[in-house]
mmCIF file of C-alpha atoms in Angstrom:
data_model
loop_
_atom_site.group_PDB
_atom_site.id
_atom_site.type_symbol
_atom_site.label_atom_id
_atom_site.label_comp_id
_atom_site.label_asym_id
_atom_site.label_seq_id
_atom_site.Cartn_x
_atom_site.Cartn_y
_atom_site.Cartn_z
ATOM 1 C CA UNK A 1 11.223 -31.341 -105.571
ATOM 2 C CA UNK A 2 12.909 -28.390 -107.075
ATOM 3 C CA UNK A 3 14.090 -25.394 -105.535
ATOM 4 C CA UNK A 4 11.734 -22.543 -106.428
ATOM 5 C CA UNK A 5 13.554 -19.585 -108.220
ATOM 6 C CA UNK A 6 11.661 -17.070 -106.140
ATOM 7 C CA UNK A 7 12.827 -15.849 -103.152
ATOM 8 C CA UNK A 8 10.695 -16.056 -99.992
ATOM 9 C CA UNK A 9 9.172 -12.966 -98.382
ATOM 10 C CA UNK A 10 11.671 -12.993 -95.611
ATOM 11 C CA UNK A 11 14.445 -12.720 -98.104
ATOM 12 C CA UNK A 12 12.684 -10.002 -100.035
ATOM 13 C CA UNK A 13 12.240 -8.040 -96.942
ATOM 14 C CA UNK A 14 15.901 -8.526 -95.898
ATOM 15 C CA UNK A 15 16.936 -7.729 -99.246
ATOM 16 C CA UNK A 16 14.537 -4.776 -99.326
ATOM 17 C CA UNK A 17 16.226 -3.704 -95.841
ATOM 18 C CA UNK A 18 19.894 -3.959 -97.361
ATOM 19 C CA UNK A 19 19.146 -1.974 -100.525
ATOM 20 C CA UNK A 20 17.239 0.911 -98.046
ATOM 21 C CA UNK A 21 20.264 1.090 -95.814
ATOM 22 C CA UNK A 22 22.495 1.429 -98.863
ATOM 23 C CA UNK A 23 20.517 4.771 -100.215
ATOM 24 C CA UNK A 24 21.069 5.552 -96.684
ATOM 25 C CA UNK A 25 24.624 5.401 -96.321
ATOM 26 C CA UNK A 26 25.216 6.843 -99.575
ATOM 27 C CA UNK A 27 22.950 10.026 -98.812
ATOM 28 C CA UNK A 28 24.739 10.526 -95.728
ATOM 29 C CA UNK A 29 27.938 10.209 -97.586
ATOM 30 C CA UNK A 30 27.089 12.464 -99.700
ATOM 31 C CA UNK A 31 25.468 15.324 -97.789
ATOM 32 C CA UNK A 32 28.669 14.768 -95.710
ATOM 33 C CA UNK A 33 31.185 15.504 -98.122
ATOM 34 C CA UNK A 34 28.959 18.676 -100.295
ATOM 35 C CA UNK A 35 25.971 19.588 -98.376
ATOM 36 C CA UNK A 36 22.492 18.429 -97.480
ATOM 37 C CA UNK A 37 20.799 21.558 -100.001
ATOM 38 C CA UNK A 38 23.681 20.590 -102.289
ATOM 39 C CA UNK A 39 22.802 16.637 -102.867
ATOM 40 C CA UNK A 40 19.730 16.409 -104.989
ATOM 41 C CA UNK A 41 18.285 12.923 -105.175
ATOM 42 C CA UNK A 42 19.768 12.504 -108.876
ATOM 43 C CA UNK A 43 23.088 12.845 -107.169
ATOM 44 C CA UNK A 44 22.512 9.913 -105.099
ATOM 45 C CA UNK A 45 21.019 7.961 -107.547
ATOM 46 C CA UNK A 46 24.188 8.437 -109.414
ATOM 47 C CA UNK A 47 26.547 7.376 -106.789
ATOM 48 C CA UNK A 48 24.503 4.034 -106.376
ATOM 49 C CA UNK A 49 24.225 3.472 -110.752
ATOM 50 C CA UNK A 50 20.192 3.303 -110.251
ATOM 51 C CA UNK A 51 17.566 5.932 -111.486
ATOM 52 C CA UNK A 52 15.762 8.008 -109.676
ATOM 53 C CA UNK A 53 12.321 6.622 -109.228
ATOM 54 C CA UNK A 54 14.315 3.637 -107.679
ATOM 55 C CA UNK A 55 15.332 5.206 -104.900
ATOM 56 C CA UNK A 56 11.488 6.349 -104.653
ATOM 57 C CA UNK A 57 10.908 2.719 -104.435
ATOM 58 C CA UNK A 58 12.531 3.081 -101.126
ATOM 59 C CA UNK A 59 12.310 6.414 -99.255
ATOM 60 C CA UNK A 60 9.860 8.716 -100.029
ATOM 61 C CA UNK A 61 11.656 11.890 -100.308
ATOM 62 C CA UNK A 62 15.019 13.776 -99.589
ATOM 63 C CA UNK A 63 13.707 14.906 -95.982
ATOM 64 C CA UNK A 64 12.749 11.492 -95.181
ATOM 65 C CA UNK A 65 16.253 10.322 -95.969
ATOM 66 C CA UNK A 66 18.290 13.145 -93.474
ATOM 67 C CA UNK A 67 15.826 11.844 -90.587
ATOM 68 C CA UNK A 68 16.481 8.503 -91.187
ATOM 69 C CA UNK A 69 20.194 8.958 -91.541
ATOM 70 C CA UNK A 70 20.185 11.346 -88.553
ATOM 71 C CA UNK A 71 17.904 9.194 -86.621
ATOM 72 C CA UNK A 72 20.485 5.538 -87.739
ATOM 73 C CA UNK A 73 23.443 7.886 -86.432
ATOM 74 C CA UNK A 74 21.684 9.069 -83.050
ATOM 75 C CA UNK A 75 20.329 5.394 -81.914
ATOM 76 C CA UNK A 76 24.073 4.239 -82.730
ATOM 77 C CA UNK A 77 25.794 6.781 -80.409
ATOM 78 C CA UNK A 78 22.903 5.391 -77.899
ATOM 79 C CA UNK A 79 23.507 1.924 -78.703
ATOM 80 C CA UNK A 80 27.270 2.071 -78.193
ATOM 81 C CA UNK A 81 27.062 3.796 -75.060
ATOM 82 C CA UNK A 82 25.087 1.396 -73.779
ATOM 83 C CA UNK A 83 27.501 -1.627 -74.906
ATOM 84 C CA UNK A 84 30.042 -0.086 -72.475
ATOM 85 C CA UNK A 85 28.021 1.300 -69.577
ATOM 86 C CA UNK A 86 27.466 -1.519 -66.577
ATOM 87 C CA UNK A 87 30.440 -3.469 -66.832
ATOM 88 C CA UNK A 88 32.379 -2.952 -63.958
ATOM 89 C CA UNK A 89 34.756 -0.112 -63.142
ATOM 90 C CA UNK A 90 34.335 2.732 -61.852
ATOM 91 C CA UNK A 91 32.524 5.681 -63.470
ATOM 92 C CA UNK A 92 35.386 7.451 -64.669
ATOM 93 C CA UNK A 93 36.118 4.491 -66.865
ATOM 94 C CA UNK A 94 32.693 3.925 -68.470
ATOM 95 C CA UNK A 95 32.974 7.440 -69.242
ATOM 96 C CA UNK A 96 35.966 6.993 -71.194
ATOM 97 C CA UNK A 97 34.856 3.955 -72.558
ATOM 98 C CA UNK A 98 31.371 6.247 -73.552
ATOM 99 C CA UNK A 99 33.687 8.634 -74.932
ATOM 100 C CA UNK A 100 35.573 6.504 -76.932
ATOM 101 C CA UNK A 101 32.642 4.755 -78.587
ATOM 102 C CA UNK A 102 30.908 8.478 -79.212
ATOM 103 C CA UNK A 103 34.080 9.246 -81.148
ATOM 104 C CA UNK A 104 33.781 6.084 -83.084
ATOM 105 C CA UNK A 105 30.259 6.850 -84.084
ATOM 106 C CA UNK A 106 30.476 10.326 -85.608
ATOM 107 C CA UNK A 107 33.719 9.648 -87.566
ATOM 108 C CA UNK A 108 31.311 7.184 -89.325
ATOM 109 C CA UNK A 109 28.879 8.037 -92.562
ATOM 110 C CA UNK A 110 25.545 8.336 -89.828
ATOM 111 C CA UNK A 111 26.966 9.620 -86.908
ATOM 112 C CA UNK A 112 29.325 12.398 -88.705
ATOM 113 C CA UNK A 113 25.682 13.604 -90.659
ATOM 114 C CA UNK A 114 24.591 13.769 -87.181
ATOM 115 C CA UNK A 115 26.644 16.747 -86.737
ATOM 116 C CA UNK A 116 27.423 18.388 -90.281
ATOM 117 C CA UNK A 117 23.678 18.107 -91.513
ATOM 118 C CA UNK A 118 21.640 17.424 -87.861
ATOM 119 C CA UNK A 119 17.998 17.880 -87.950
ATOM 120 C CA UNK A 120 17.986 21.943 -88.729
ATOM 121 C CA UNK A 121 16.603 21.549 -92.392
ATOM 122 C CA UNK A 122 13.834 19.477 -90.849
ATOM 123 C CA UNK A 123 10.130 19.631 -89.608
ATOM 124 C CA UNK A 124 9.415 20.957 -86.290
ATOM 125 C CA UNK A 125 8.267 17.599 -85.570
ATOM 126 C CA UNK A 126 10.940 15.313 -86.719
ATOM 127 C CA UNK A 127 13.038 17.475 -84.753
ATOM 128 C CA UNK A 128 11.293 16.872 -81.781
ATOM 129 C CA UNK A 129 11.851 13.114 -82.195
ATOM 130 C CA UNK A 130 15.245 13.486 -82.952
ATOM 131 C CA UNK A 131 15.941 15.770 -79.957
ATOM 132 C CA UNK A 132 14.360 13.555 -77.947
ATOM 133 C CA UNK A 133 16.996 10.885 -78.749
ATOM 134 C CA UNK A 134 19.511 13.399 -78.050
ATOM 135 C CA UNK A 135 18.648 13.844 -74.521
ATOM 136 C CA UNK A 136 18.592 10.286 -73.892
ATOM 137 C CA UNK A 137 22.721 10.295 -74.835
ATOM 138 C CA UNK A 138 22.973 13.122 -73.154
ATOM 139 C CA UNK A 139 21.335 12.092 -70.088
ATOM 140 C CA UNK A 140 24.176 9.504 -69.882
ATOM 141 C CA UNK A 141 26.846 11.509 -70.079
ATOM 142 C CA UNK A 142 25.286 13.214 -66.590
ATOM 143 C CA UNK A 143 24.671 10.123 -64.756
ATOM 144 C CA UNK A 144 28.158 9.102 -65.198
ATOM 145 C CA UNK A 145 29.621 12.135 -64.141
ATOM 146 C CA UNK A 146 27.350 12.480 -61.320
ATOM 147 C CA UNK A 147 28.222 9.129 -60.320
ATOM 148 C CA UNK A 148 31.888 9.364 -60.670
ATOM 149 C CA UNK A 149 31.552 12.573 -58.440
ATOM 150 C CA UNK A 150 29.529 10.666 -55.961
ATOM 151 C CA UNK A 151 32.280 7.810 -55.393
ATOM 152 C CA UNK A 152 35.324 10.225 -56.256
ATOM 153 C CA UNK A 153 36.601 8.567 -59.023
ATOM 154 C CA UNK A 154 36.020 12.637 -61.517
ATOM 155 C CA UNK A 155 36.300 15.876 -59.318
ATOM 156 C CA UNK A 156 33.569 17.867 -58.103
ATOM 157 C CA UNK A 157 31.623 19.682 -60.923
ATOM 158 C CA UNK A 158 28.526 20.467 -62.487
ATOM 159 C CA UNK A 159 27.334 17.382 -64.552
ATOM 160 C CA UNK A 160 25.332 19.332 -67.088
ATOM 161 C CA UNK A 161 28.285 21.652 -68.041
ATOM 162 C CA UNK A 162 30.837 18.980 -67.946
ATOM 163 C CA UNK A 163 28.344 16.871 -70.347
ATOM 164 C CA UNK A 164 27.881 19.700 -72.764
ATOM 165 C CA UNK A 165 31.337 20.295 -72.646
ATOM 166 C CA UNK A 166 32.890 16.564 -73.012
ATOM 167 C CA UNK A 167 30.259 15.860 -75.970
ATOM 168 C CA UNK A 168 30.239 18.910 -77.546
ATOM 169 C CA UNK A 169 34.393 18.701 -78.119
ATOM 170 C CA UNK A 170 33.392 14.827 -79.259
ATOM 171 C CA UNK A 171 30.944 15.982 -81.523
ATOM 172 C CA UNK A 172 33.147 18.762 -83.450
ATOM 173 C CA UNK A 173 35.595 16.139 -84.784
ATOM 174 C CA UNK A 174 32.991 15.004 -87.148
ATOM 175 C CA UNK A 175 33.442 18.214 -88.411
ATOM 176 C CA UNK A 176 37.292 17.725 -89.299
ATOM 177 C CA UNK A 177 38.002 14.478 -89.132
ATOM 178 C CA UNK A 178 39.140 12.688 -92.414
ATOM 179 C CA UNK A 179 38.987 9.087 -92.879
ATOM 180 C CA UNK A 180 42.215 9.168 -95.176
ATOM 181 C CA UNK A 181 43.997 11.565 -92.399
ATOM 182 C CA UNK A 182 47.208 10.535 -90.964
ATOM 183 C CA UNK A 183 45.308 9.897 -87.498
ATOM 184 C CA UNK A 184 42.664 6.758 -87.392
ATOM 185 C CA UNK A 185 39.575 7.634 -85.331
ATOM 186 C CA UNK A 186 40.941 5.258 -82.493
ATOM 187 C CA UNK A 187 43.998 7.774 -82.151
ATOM 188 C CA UNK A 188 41.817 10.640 -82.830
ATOM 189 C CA UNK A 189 39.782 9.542 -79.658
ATOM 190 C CA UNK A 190 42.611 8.421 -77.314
ATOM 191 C CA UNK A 191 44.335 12.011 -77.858
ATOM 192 C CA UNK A 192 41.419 14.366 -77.432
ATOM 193 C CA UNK A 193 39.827 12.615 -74.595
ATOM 194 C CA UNK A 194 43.132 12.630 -73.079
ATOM 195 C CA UNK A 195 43.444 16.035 -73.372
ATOM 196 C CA UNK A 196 39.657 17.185 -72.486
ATOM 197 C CA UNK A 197 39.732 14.960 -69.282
ATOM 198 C CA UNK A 198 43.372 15.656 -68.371
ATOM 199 C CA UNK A 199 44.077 19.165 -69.874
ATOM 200 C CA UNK A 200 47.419 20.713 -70.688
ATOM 201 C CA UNK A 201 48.826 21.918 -68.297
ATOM 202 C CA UNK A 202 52.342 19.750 -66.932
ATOM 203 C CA UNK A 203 52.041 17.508 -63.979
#
């Protein structure tokens, strides 16, 4: 028998899937580098050498793309935290391991539209959802602090502060951070979590 020339509907979908992800990445690429009111969705059909009502064919308008790129970044700061949480250690360790895979998300094209677009330009209740995720990380951040004052291994403090604090600094390098730089994001991380979690003064 000969192989049919059409693909099946489990490679359209996956090729479907690929194509969505790339309008994606290259919106979030874009309202990264000159502005979520400044990217039209000419611009990104542009960047990706397709027409407009193609990328139609795959989101359904420029809103829809920020959540989903917002919403891809968010689940991926969740998802590596939770790679690195639970094995073994003490607290203060999965925190820096936490804190070292939060920096590796928002120097990336999601997680840095995370925090130079986030979910201001959109509806009330795509906010809502997106906050939501945001607590989840958040709420991880506390635990291990909490915990790691429980068994000794981070000094007495207040966990919600200290989480603000910790992820907040985290979150700001997005803001600055240049892929061609003369730091990588892995040396970006290991200096400022050395310095939020040890400080400057000499010991």
């Amino acid at each position: 028998m000969s192989e049919s020339p059409w693909k099946s509907s489990t490679d359209r979908r996956n090729e479907r899937e690929e194509k969505r992800i790339a309008v994606l990445r290259t919106a979030a690429q874009a309202f990264n580098e000159v502005g979520y009111y400044n990217t039209s969705l000419d611009d990104i059909a542009r960047r990706l050498n397709v027409t407009k009502p193609t990328i139609y064919y795959y989101i359904k308008n420029k809103e829809e793309i920020l959540f989903e790129c917002v919403r891809i970044g968010l689940e991926r700061l969740d998802s590596a935290s939770n790679d690195v949480i639970g094995h073994g250690g003490s607290a203060y360790e999965e925190l820096v391991a936490v804190m070292t895979a939060y920096v590796g998300v928002v120097t990336m094209d999601f997680g840095m539209c995370v925090i130079r677009v986030g979910e201001e330009p959109l509806t009330e209740e795509s906010r809502r959802t997106l906050r939501a995720l945001k607590r989840r990380i958040d709420l991880k951040f506390r635990s291990l602090i909490e915990r790691g004052v429980a068994e000794g291994s981070i000094t007495a403090c207040d966990p919600k502060i200290a989480a603000f604090t910790l992820s907040g600094a985290l979150s700001w390098i997005a803001r600055w951070y240049q892929p061609d730089g003369a730091l990588d994001a892995d040396a970006v991380a290991q200096q400022s979590i050395a310095l939020l979690l040890n400080g400057l003064r000499p010991r």
